[in-house]
Coordinates of C-alpha atoms in Angstrom, one line a residue:
Chain F
M181 CA -73.5 10.0 101.3
S182 CA -71.0 13.2 101.6
R183 CA -68.5 13.9 104.4
R184 CA -66.1 15.5 104.7
A185 CA -62.6 16.1 104.0
R186 CA -60.2 14.4 105.8
K187 CA -57.4 16.1 107.0
L188 CA -55.0 15.0 109.8
G189 CA -55.2 17.6 113.4
R190 CA -51.0 18.2 112.4
G191 CA -47.7 17.0 110.1
V192 CA -46.5 14.0 110.6
A193 CA -43.0 12.9 109.5
L194 CA -40.6 10.0 109.0
V195 CA -36.8 10.9 111.0
G196 CA -35.3 7.1 111.2
A197 CA -36.5 3.8 109.7
G198 CA -34.3 0.4 109.5
M199 CA -35.0 -2.8 108.7
S200 CA -33.6 -5.9 110.0
K201 CA -32.0 -8.4 106.8
F202 CA -35.0 -10.3 105.5
G203 CA -35.0 -14.7 105.0
A204 CA -35.0 -18.0 107.2
F205 CA -33.7 -17.3 110.3
P206 CA -33.7 -20.9 112.5
D207 CA -31.8 -18.8 115.7
K208 CA -34.2 -15.7 115.9
T209 CA -37.4 -15.2 117.1
S210 CA -39.9 -12.1 116.3
R211 CA -38.5 -10.1 118.9
D212 CA -34.7 -10.9 118.0
L213 CA -35.7 -9.2 114.7
F214 CA -38.0 -6.9 116.3
A215 CA -34.9 -5.4 117.8
D216 CA -32.1 -5.6 114.8
A217 CA -35.0 -3.5 113.1
F218 CA -34.6 -1.1 115.8
T219 CA -31.1 -1.2 116.2
A220 CA -30.9 -0.3 112.3
M221 CA -33.6 2.3 112.7
T222 CA -31.8 4.6 115.4
R223 CA -28.6 4.4 113.2
S224 CA -30.9 6.0 110.2
V225 CA -31.0 9.6 112.7
D226 CA -29.6 11.9 111.5
K227 CA -29.0 13.5 115.1
G228 CA -29.4 10.5 117.1
M229 CA -32.2 9.8 119.3
D230 CA -33.1 8.5 122.5
T231 CA -34.6 5.7 123.5
E232 CA -37.0 7.5 126.4
D233 CA -37.9 10.1 123.7
I234 CA -40.0 7.5 122.7
E235 CA -44.0 7.8 124.3
A236 CA -46.1 4.4 122.7
L237 CA -45.2 1.9 120.6
Y238 CA -47.4 -0.1 117.6
V239 CA -46.7 -2.8 116.7
G240 CA -48.3 -5.0 113.4
N241 CA -47.7 -8.5 113.5
F242 CA -50.5 -11.4 111.4
S243 CA -49.8 -14.3 113.8
S244 CA -46.8 -14.6 116.1
D245 CA -50.2 -17.2 117.7
L246 CA -49.3 -19.4 115.5
F247 CA -46.5 -19.3 113.7
E248 CA -44.7 -19.5 117.5
G249 CA -47.3 -20.0 119.6
Q250 CA -46.9 -16.4 120.9
G251 CA -49.9 -14.0 121.4
H252 CA -49.7 -10.6 123.1
I253 CA -46.6 -10.3 121.3
A254 CA -46.4 -6.0 121.9
P255 CA -44.8 -5.7 125.7
I256 CA -42.5 -8.4 124.7
M257 CA -41.1 -6.0 121.4
A258 CA -41.3 -2.3 123.6
D259 CA -39.5 -4.8 126.5
W260 CA -37.3 -5.8 124.1
V261 CA -36.6 -2.5 122.7
G262 CA -36.6 -0.7 126.3
L263 CA -39.5 1.2 126.1
V264 CA -41.6 -0.7 129.2
P265 CA -43.5 0.9 130.5
K266 CA -44.6 3.0 127.9
P267 CA -48.1 2.0 126.1
A268 CA -47.5 -1.2 123.6
T269 CA -50.4 -2.2 121.1
R270 CA -50.7 -4.8 118.7
L271 CA -52.3 -4.1 115.0
E272 CA -53.7 -7.2 113.3
D273 CA -54.8 -6.7 109.3
A274 CA -53.6 -10.2 107.5
C275 CA -50.5 -8.9 105.5
A276 CA -51.3 -5.1 106.6
S277 CA -50.6 -5.1 109.8
G278 CA -47.9 -3.3 109.1
G279 CA -49.0 -0.2 107.0
V280 CA -52.4 0.2 109.5
A281 CA -49.5 0.3 112.6
I282 CA -47.7 3.5 110.7
R283 CA -51.2 4.7 110.2
E284 CA -52.3 4.3 113.5
G285 CA -48.9 5.9 114.8
V286 CA -49.8 8.7 112.3
I287 CA -53.2 8.6 113.9
A288 CA -51.8 9.0 117.1
I289 CA -50.1 11.9 117.0
A290 CA -51.9 13.8 114.7
S291 CA -54.5 13.9 117.3
G292 CA -51.8 14.9 119.5
L293 CA -52.1 12.5 121.7
Y294 CA -48.1 12.1 120.7
D295 CA -45.2 13.4 119.8
V296 CA -42.8 10.6 119.2
V297 CA -44.5 7.2 117.9
L298 CA -42.2 4.2 117.9
V299 CA -44.4 1.6 114.9
G300 CA -42.5 -2.1 114.0
G301 CA -43.8 -4.4 112.1
T302 CA -42.9 -8.6 112.6
E303 CA -43.1 -11.7 111.5
K304 CA -41.4 -15.3 111.6
M305 CA -42.1 -17.8 110.1
T306 CA -40.0 -20.1 108.4
N307 CA -40.1 -22.4 111.6
L308 CA -43.1 -24.5 109.9
P309 CA -43.3 -26.7 107.5
T310 CA -45.0 -24.7 104.3
E311 CA -47.8 -27.0 104.9
R312 CA -49.3 -25.9 108.5
V313 CA -47.9 -21.6 106.6
T314 CA -50.1 -22.0 103.5
D315 CA -53.0 -23.5 106.8
T316 CA -52.0 -20.6 108.9
L317 CA -51.9 -18.0 105.9
A318 CA -56.0 -19.5 105.1
A319 CA -56.9 -18.5 108.4
A320 CA -56.6 -14.6 107.1
S321 CA -59.3 -15.3 104.3
D322 CA -63.3 -16.4 105.4
T323 CA -62.5 -19.5 106.6
V324 CA -65.2 -21.4 107.1
Y325 CA -66.2 -20.5 103.3
E326 CA -63.4 -20.3 101.3
G327 CA -61.1 -22.7 102.7
A328 CA -63.2 -25.4 102.6
C329 CA -63.2 -25.1 98.8
G330 CA -59.5 -25.7 98.1
F331 CA -58.5 -22.2 97.3
T332 CA -54.5 -21.5 99.3
F333 CA -53.8 -17.7 98.9
P334 CA -51.8 -18.9 95.8
G335 CA -55.1 -20.3 94.8
L336 CA -57.2 -17.3 95.8
Y337 CA -54.6 -14.7 94.4
A338 CA -54.4 -17.1 90.7
A339 CA -58.3 -17.4 90.6
M340 CA -58.2 -13.5 89.7
A341 CA -55.0 -13.8 87.7
T342 CA -57.4 -16.0 85.5
A343 CA -59.6 -13.7 86.0
Y344 CA -57.5 -10.7 85.3
M345 CA -56.2 -12.4 81.6
A346 CA -59.9 -13.4 80.8
R347 CA -60.9 -10.1 80.8
H348 CA -57.4 -7.7 79.4
G349 CA -56.6 -10.7 77.5
A350 CA -52.6 -10.9 79.6
S351 CA -51.0 -14.1 79.2
V352 CA -48.4 -15.8 81.3
E353 CA -45.6 -14.3 80.2
H354 CA -47.0 -11.0 81.5
F355 CA -47.0 -12.0 85.8
M356 CA -43.3 -13.5 85.2
K357 CA -42.5 -10.4 83.7
V358 CA -43.4 -9.2 87.1
G359 CA -41.4 -11.1 89.0
I360 CA -38.2 -10.2 86.2
K361 CA -38.5 -6.7 87.3
N362 CA -38.7 -7.3 90.9
H363 CA -35.9 -9.9 91.4
N364 CA -33.3 -7.4 89.4
N365 CA -34.2 -4.5 91.6
G366 CA -34.1 -7.6 94.6
S367 CA -30.6 -8.2 93.5
L368 CA -29.1 -5.0 93.8
N369 CA -30.6 -4.9 97.7
P370 CA -28.4 -6.2 100.2
K371 CA -31.3 -6.6 102.6
A372 CA -32.7 -9.3 100.2
Q373 CA -33.9 -12.2 101.1
F374 CA -34.1 -13.4 97.4
N375 CA -30.6 -11.4 96.3
K376 CA -30.5 -12.3 92.5
S377 CA -31.7 -11.8 89.3
I378 CA -33.4 -15.0 87.9
R379 CA -30.8 -14.3 84.8
D380 CA -28.1 -14.8 88.0
L381 CA -30.4 -18.0 89.4
M382 CA -31.0 -19.4 86.0
N383 CA -26.7 -19.7 84.8
S384 CA -26.3 -20.8 88.4
R385 CA -28.3 -23.7 88.0
I386 CA -26.5 -24.7 85.0
E387 CA -23.7 -23.8 86.3
K388 CA -25.1 -26.5 88.8
A389 CA -25.8 -29.2 86.1
K390 CA -22.0 -29.0 84.4
Q391 CA -20.2 -28.9 87.9
K392 CA -22.4 -32.6 88.1
G393 CA -22.2 -33.6 84.8
E394 CA -26.0 -33.4 84.4
P395 CA -27.7 -32.9 81.3
V396 CA -27.4 -28.8 80.7
P397 CA -30.8 -27.1 80.4
E398 CA -31.3 -25.1 77.4
W399 CA -32.4 -22.0 78.7
S400 CA -32.3 -19.5 76.3
D401 CA -33.2 -17.1 78.8
E402 CA -35.5 -15.5 81.9
L403 CA -39.3 -15.9 80.1
D404 CA -37.8 -19.8 78.9
F405 CA -36.7 -20.8 82.4
L406 CA -39.4 -19.6 83.8
K407 CA -41.7 -21.2 81.3
D408 CA -39.7 -24.5 82.7
P409 CA -42.1 -26.6 84.8
K410 CA -39.2 -28.6 86.3
A411 CA -37.1 -24.8 87.2
N412 CA -40.7 -22.5 87.4
P413 CA -43.9 -25.5 88.9
V414 CA -46.9 -24.8 89.0
V415 CA -48.4 -23.4 92.6
A416 CA -52.3 -22.8 91.7
W417 CA -52.5 -22.4 87.4
P418 CA -51.9 -19.4 86.3
M419 CA -49.4 -18.1 89.6
R420 CA -46.3 -20.1 89.5
L421 CA -43.0 -20.7 92.1
F422 CA -42.3 -17.2 90.9
D423 CA -44.9 -15.8 90.3
C424 CA -45.4 -16.8 94.5
S425 CA -43.6 -14.0 97.2
P426 CA -41.3 -16.5 99.5
I427 CA -42.4 -17.1 103.6
T428 CA -40.0 -15.2 105.5
D429 CA -38.7 -14.6 108.7
G430 CA -38.0 -11.1 109.2
A431 CA -39.3 -6.9 111.2
A432 CA -38.6 -3.2 109.8
C433 CA -39.8 -0.4 112.3
V434 CA -39.8 3.5 111.6
L435 CA -39.6 6.1 114.2
L436 CA -42.8 8.6 114.0
V437 CA -42.7 12.4 115.1
A438 CA -44.3 15.6 115.4
E439 CA -43.3 17.7 112.3
D440 CA -43.2 20.6 114.3
I441 CA -39.9 18.5 115.9
A442 CA -39.3 17.3 113.2
K443 CA -35.2 18.5 112.8
N444 CA -34.8 18.3 116.4
F445 CA -34.0 14.4 115.0
S446 CA -33.3 14.5 111.2
N447 CA -31.8 16.9 108.4
D448 CA -34.3 15.9 106.0
P449 CA -37.0 14.0 107.3
L450 CA -39.7 12.8 105.1
Y451 CA -44.1 13.9 105.9
I452 CA -46.7 11.9 105.8
V453 CA -48.8 13.5 103.7
G454 CA -51.6 11.2 103.0
T455 CA -53.0 8.0 104.5
G456 CA -56.4 5.8 103.0
Q457 CA -57.2 3.3 104.3
G458 CA -60.4 0.5 103.6
S459 CA -62.0 -2.9 103.7
D460 CA -63.9 -5.7 100.9
H461 CA -66.6 -8.2 100.7
A462 CA -65.3 -11.6 100.6
L463 CA -63.4 -12.5 97.3
H464 CA -66.7 -14.3 95.8
E465 CA -69.1 -11.2 96.6
R466 CA -67.2 -8.2 95.0
D467 CA -68.2 -7.1 91.5
D468 CA -64.8 -7.1 89.8
L469 CA -62.3 -9.5 90.5
T470 CA -59.3 -7.9 88.3
S471 CA -59.6 -5.2 91.0
I472 CA -59.5 -5.0 95.0
A473 CA -61.7 -2.1 95.9
A474 CA -60.5 -1.6 99.6
A475 CA -57.5 0.6 97.0
R476 CA -59.3 2.5 94.9
I477 CA -60.9 4.0 98.6
A478 CA -57.7 3.9 100.2
A479 CA -56.1 5.2 97.8
Q480 CA -58.5 8.1 97.2
Q481 CA -58.9 9.3 100.1
A482 CA -54.7 9.8 100.7
Y483 CA -54.6 11.3 97.5
E484 CA -57.6 13.8 98.5
M485 CA -55.8 14.2 102.1
A486 CA -52.5 14.9 100.6
G487 CA -54.2 16.8 97.5
V488 CA -52.2 15.1 94.9
Q489 CA -53.2 13.0 91.8
P490 CA -51.9 9.0 91.0
E491 CA -48.9 11.0 87.9
D492 CA -47.3 13.4 91.1
I493 CA -46.1 10.5 92.1
Q494 CA -42.5 9.8 91.7
I495 CA -41.7 5.8 92.9
A496 CA -44.1 3.3 94.7
E497 CA -43.5 0.4 96.4
V498 CA -46.5 -1.7 95.7
H499 CA -48.0 -5.2 97.7
D500 CA -46.3 -7.9 94.9
C501 CA -47.7 -10.9 97.6
F502 CA -47.9 -12.7 93.8
T503 CA -47.2 -11.5 90.6
I504 CA -50.5 -10.8 89.7
A505 CA -51.2 -7.9 92.5
E506 CA -48.8 -6.1 91.3
L507 CA -50.9 -5.3 88.2
V508 CA -53.8 -5.3 90.0
A509 CA -52.1 -2.6 92.7
I510 CA -50.7 -0.3 90.0
E511 CA -54.3 0.0 87.9
D512 CA -56.0 0.6 91.3
L513 CA -54.0 3.2 92.3
G514 CA -54.4 4.9 89.0
F515 CA -50.8 5.2 87.8
F516 CA -52.5 3.1 84.4
K517 CA -55.8 3.1 83.0
H518 CA -57.6 -0.7 83.8
G519 CA -56.1 -3.2 81.8
E520 CA -52.9 -1.9 80.8
G521 CA -51.0 -2.2 84.1
Y522 CA -49.5 -5.6 82.0
K523 CA -48.9 -3.6 79.0
A524 CA -46.6 -0.6 80.7
T525 CA -45.0 -3.6 82.8
E526 CA -43.9 -5.4 79.5
Q527 CA -42.8 -2.3 78.3
G528 CA -40.5 -1.1 81.1
L529 CA -42.1 1.6 82.4
T530 CA -41.8 0.4 86.0
A531 CA -38.7 -0.6 86.2
R532 CA -36.6 0.4 88.6
D533 CA -35.3 3.4 84.9
G534 CA -39.0 3.9 83.6
S535 CA -41.3 6.7 84.1
K536 CA -43.0 5.0 87.5
P537 CA -39.8 2.9 89.0
I538 CA -42.5 0.3 90.9
N539 CA -40.3 -2.1 94.3
T540 CA -37.2 -0.5 93.6
S541 CA -37.0 -2.5 96.6
G542 CA -36.8 -6.4 94.8
G543 CA -40.3 -6.1 96.0
L544 CA -41.8 -8.6 98.5
K545 CA -41.6 -11.4 95.9
S546 CA -37.6 -10.7 95.9
K547 CA -37.2 -8.5 99.8
G548 CA -39.2 -11.6 100.9
H549 CA -41.9 -10.7 103.0
P550 CA -42.0 -11.5 106.4
V551 CA -46.6 -10.4 106.2
G552 CA -46.8 -8.7 109.6
A553 CA -43.2 -5.7 108.8
S554 CA -44.1 -6.0 105.4
G555 CA -45.6 -2.8 105.0
V556 CA -43.3 -1.3 107.6
G557 CA -40.6 -2.8 105.2
Q558 CA -42.0 -0.6 102.1
A559 CA -41.5 2.6 104.6
V560 CA -37.9 1.6 104.8
E561 CA -37.0 1.1 100.9
I562 CA -39.0 4.7 100.4
W563 CA -36.4 6.4 103.3
H564 CA -33.5 5.4 101.0
Q565 CA -34.9 6.5 97.8
M566 CA -36.4 9.6 99.1
R567 CA -32.9 10.8 100.7
G568 CA -30.5 9.0 97.9
E569 CA -28.9 6.7 100.1
A570 CA -30.7 3.7 98.5
G571 CA -26.9 2.9 96.9
P572 CA -26.8 1.2 93.6
R573 CA -30.8 0.7 93.4
Q574 CA -31.5 4.3 94.0
V575 CA -33.6 5.2 91.2
P576 CA -31.7 7.5 88.6
G577 CA -32.6 10.6 87.6
K578 CA -34.5 11.9 90.0
D579 CA -35.4 14.2 92.7
I580 CA -38.4 12.3 94.3
R581 CA -40.1 14.7 96.0
L582 CA -43.5 12.7 96.5
A583 CA -43.7 8.8 97.0
L584 CA -46.5 5.8 97.7
T585 CA -47.0 2.8 99.6
H586 CA -49.8 0.5 99.2
N587 CA -49.9 -2.5 101.8
V588 CA -52.6 -5.1 101.1
G589 CA -54.5 -7.7 103.6
A590 CA -54.7 -11.1 102.2
T591 CA -56.8 -10.6 99.1
G592 CA -58.3 -7.1 99.2
G593 CA -60.2 -7.5 102.9
T594 CA -58.0 -4.6 103.8
C595 CA -55.9 -2.0 101.9
V596 CA -53.7 1.1 103.6
V597 CA -52.1 3.6 101.4
H598 CA -49.3 6.5 101.8
I599 CA -48.2 9.1 100.5
Y600 CA -44.7 10.7 101.3
Q601 CA -43.0 13.8 100.8
R602 CA -39.5 15.5 100.6
R603 CA -39.1 18.8 101.4
Chain L
M192 CA -58.4 -24.4 110.4
T193 CA -59.7 -24.8 106.5
Q194 CA -62.4 -27.5 106.7
P195 CA -64.7 -27.3 109.9
A196 CA -65.1 -31.2 111.6
P197 CA -67.3 -33.3 110.5
A198 CA -69.1 -33.2 113.9
S199 CA -68.3 -29.9 115.5
P200 CA -70.6 -27.2 115.9
L201 CA -69.3 -25.3 113.6
F202 CA -70.4 -27.5 111.0
W203 CA -74.2 -28.1 111.4
R204 CA -74.8 -24.5 112.7
F205 CA -73.8 -23.9 108.9
N206 CA -75.4 -26.2 107.8
P207 CA -79.4 -24.4 105.8
E208 CA -76.3 -23.3 104.1
V209 CA -73.7 -25.4 103.4
Y210 CA -76.6 -28.1 102.1
R211 CA -79.9 -26.2 101.4
L212 CA -78.0 -23.2 99.4
I213 CA -80.1 -20.6 101.3
G214 CA -78.5 -17.4 101.1
I215 CA -80.1 -14.1 101.9
K216 CA -82.0 -11.8 99.1
C217 CA -81.9 -7.8 100.2
K218 CA -85.2 -6.4 99.2
D219 CA -84.0 -3.5 99.4
C220 CA -80.8 -2.6 96.8
G221 CA -81.3 -6.8 96.0
H222 CA -77.8 -7.7 96.5
I223 CA -78.0 -11.4 97.2
S224 CA -75.4 -12.7 100.3
Y225 CA -74.3 -16.0 100.2
P226 CA -73.9 -16.9 103.3
R227 CA -77.4 -15.7 105.2
T228 CA -76.5 -12.4 107.2
K229 CA -78.8 -10.6 108.9
I230 CA -77.6 -6.9 107.0
C231 CA -77.1 -7.2 103.8
H232 CA -73.1 -6.8 103.2
E233 CA -74.0 -4.7 100.1
C234 CA -75.9 -1.4 102.0
G235 CA -76.2 -2.1 105.7
S236 CA -80.7 -2.7 104.7
L237 CA -82.0 -5.1 107.4
N238 CA -85.6 -5.7 105.2
L239 CA -84.0 -8.8 103.7
E240 CA -85.3 -12.4 102.4
E241 CA -83.7 -15.8 102.7
Y242 CA -83.0 -16.9 98.9
K243 CA -82.7 -20.4 98.1
L244 CA -79.6 -20.7 95.5
P245 CA -80.6 -22.0 92.2
K246 CA -77.8 -25.0 91.1
K247 CA -76.3 -23.4 87.8
G248 CA -74.7 -20.7 87.1
T249 CA -70.9 -19.6 84.8
V250 CA -67.8 -20.0 85.6
H251 CA -67.0 -16.4 86.9
T252 CA -62.8 -17.1 87.0
Y253 CA -60.9 -20.7 88.4
C254 CA -57.6 -21.4 89.0
V255 CA -55.8 -25.2 88.4
N256 CA -55.0 -25.9 92.6
W257 CA -50.8 -28.3 92.5
T258 CA -51.2 -27.4 95.8
P259 CA -54.5 -27.7 98.6
P260 CA -54.6 -27.5 101.3
P261 CA -52.9 -31.6 103.3
T262 CA -57.0 -32.6 102.8
F263 CA -56.9 -32.6 99.4
E264 CA -55.8 -34.6 95.9
P265 CA -54.0 -32.4 94.2
P266 CA -54.9 -31.3 91.0
I267 CA -58.0 -29.4 92.0
T268 CA -59.9 -27.0 90.1
P269 CA -61.3 -23.9 92.6
V270 CA -64.0 -22.1 91.1
I271 CA -66.1 -19.0 91.7
I272 CA -69.6 -19.0 89.6
D273 CA -71.9 -16.6 89.2
L274 CA -75.4 -18.6 89.7
E275 CA -78.4 -17.4 87.5
G276 CA -80.8 -14.9 88.8
G277 CA -77.0 -13.2 90.3
G278 CA -75.4 -13.7 94.1
R279 CA -71.6 -16.4 93.7
Y280 CA -70.7 -19.2 94.9
Q281 CA -67.5 -20.3 95.3
G282 CA -66.8 -24.1 94.9
L283 CA -64.6 -26.7 93.4
M284 CA -65.4 -28.8 89.9
T285 CA -65.9 -33.0 89.6
E286 CA -66.0 -35.5 86.5
T287 CA -63.4 -33.3 84.3
S288 CA -61.1 -35.3 82.5
T289 CA -58.5 -32.6 82.4
P290 CA -58.4 -29.0 83.6
E291 CA -58.2 -28.0 81.0
D292 CA -61.5 -28.3 80.8
V293 CA -62.3 -25.4 82.3
K294 CA -62.7 -22.4 81.1
V295 CA -63.9 -18.9 82.2
G296 CA -67.4 -18.8 80.9
S297 CA -68.1 -22.6 81.6
K298 CA -71.4 -23.2 81.5
V299 CA -71.9 -25.7 85.5
E300 CA -74.3 -27.5 87.5
M301 CA -74.5 -27.7 91.4
V302 CA -74.3 -31.5 92.3
L303 CA -73.6 -33.4 96.0
R304 CA -70.3 -35.2 96.7
K305 CA -67.6 -35.9 98.3
V306 CA -65.5 -32.9 98.8
T307 CA -62.5 -34.2 101.3
T308 CA -61.9 -36.1 104.1
D309 CA -61.3 -35.4 107.9
R310 CA -60.1 -37.0 110.6
G311 CA -61.5 -40.5 108.9
L312 CA -65.0 -39.0 108.1
N313 CA -65.7 -37.9 105.0
V314 CA -67.5 -34.4 103.7
Y315 CA -69.9 -34.0 101.7
G316 CA -71.1 -30.9 100.1
Y317 CA -72.1 -29.3 96.4
K318 CA -69.9 -30.1 93.6
F319 CA -69.9 -28.4 90.2
R320 CA -69.8 -30.0 87.1
L321 CA -69.9 -28.8 82.9
V322 CA -73.3 -28.4 81.0
E323 CA -73.8 -29.3 77.4
E324 CA -74.5 -26.1 75.7
E325 CA -78.6 -25.9 74.6

């Protein structure tokens, strides 16, 4: 099937980005978190902005209906940041809702309809008990045919991990190394839900045991700690607790404007030069369970639009809802060959000081995963890193001109990819 | 949310798929879709025929779920099976002494078993058990 090359009708720039702290906040609703993110975003706009300038709101949210008993949240978010009566629309593609909201904002500006658009994502998850959160998340799978046989989300990604190990010879230790790396990054991110390295967590448990006069665990290093079923119980083999992203409350916002007015807002705007999105069958109807076809398609579209190759991308935020998902992501994006993502991770290539830093924010694993906000949160990290404002977790020795975000819904039913350029 | 109630219209609507294992085979591209569809998932063709899934296959992949949905007793072993002659089926293993008995590539067959209990009622469906290599 032939098709014309896709391009944006006009250029789109990112001129502001901010997020709430990610974590568990019993006293905050999704609208409070959204207002926090909006406020952080407005402070990041170099030359300032006026709420009056914003013409429309797109907000990613997976399931405020089930998590909070609140549907139709887009006008509420608009109200809470002073945007009424501007048009406000909610986008839902499971955990890719935030990335999809950015894409719809980009399309709206590229079409010429709007010049200034607010894009956000918000999710309030921690007021339900864990089993009801799991049940709510399971609504994003094919509930009739996947739920009925006991595949929860950790279970579905665990099945991908089993297939990955059998095909490529990886071991559970390779998954653990993804978690160690992302926690190292998250330990330097004050907005992260778990801003502690695995080593810090291990040492604090040893300290606690000493204080209580209990037997002191003899863990030699992080891997040893992660292999201890008492410290790191199996959730769905081969995925253990520290292979899973947490349940999180949080929100994030970005301000998108037409390229020709970007300098009115920002001294140093970023330009969204590539966007792509794909869909896929239910897990059991896919040829290959060690890869996500929607991600490969989304990446290909984004690379083509931007006129760049995977090797041109200097840093990326990828969707590590489970540790296996990061290995699959860095292969699907073409950063490493199929089946070699685990070796690259083991060699440190994806660490902050490696050749291809991945998830410098801490990723969903350490930063947290408020599902509808996660895709927008990724863009916030790219904003800080590309402008050299990421503080102690700034990637060393790189002038970052091209970066990428990769946001997956469920087990890959949706994937959306964006490429950012700094000029 | 994860399991239609046994008496619900949803459950009975899907009865031919669930108990008689009726899927669809595309006459144009050969793709096997389960559950039944009116349009081929792979190529979009309407030129389809009903296809009864075989009960034998091999384990494509699996996990050992220690935190299953609330109506299941852990650990359970959900599997994705490559069926003989093509097509896939997601289900649960049964009659394994330990989860370690299951491997990628293990030969299995479907048997009718109680799957779970929902609001006091037993829900039956197909599970997989290991078969001896011939």
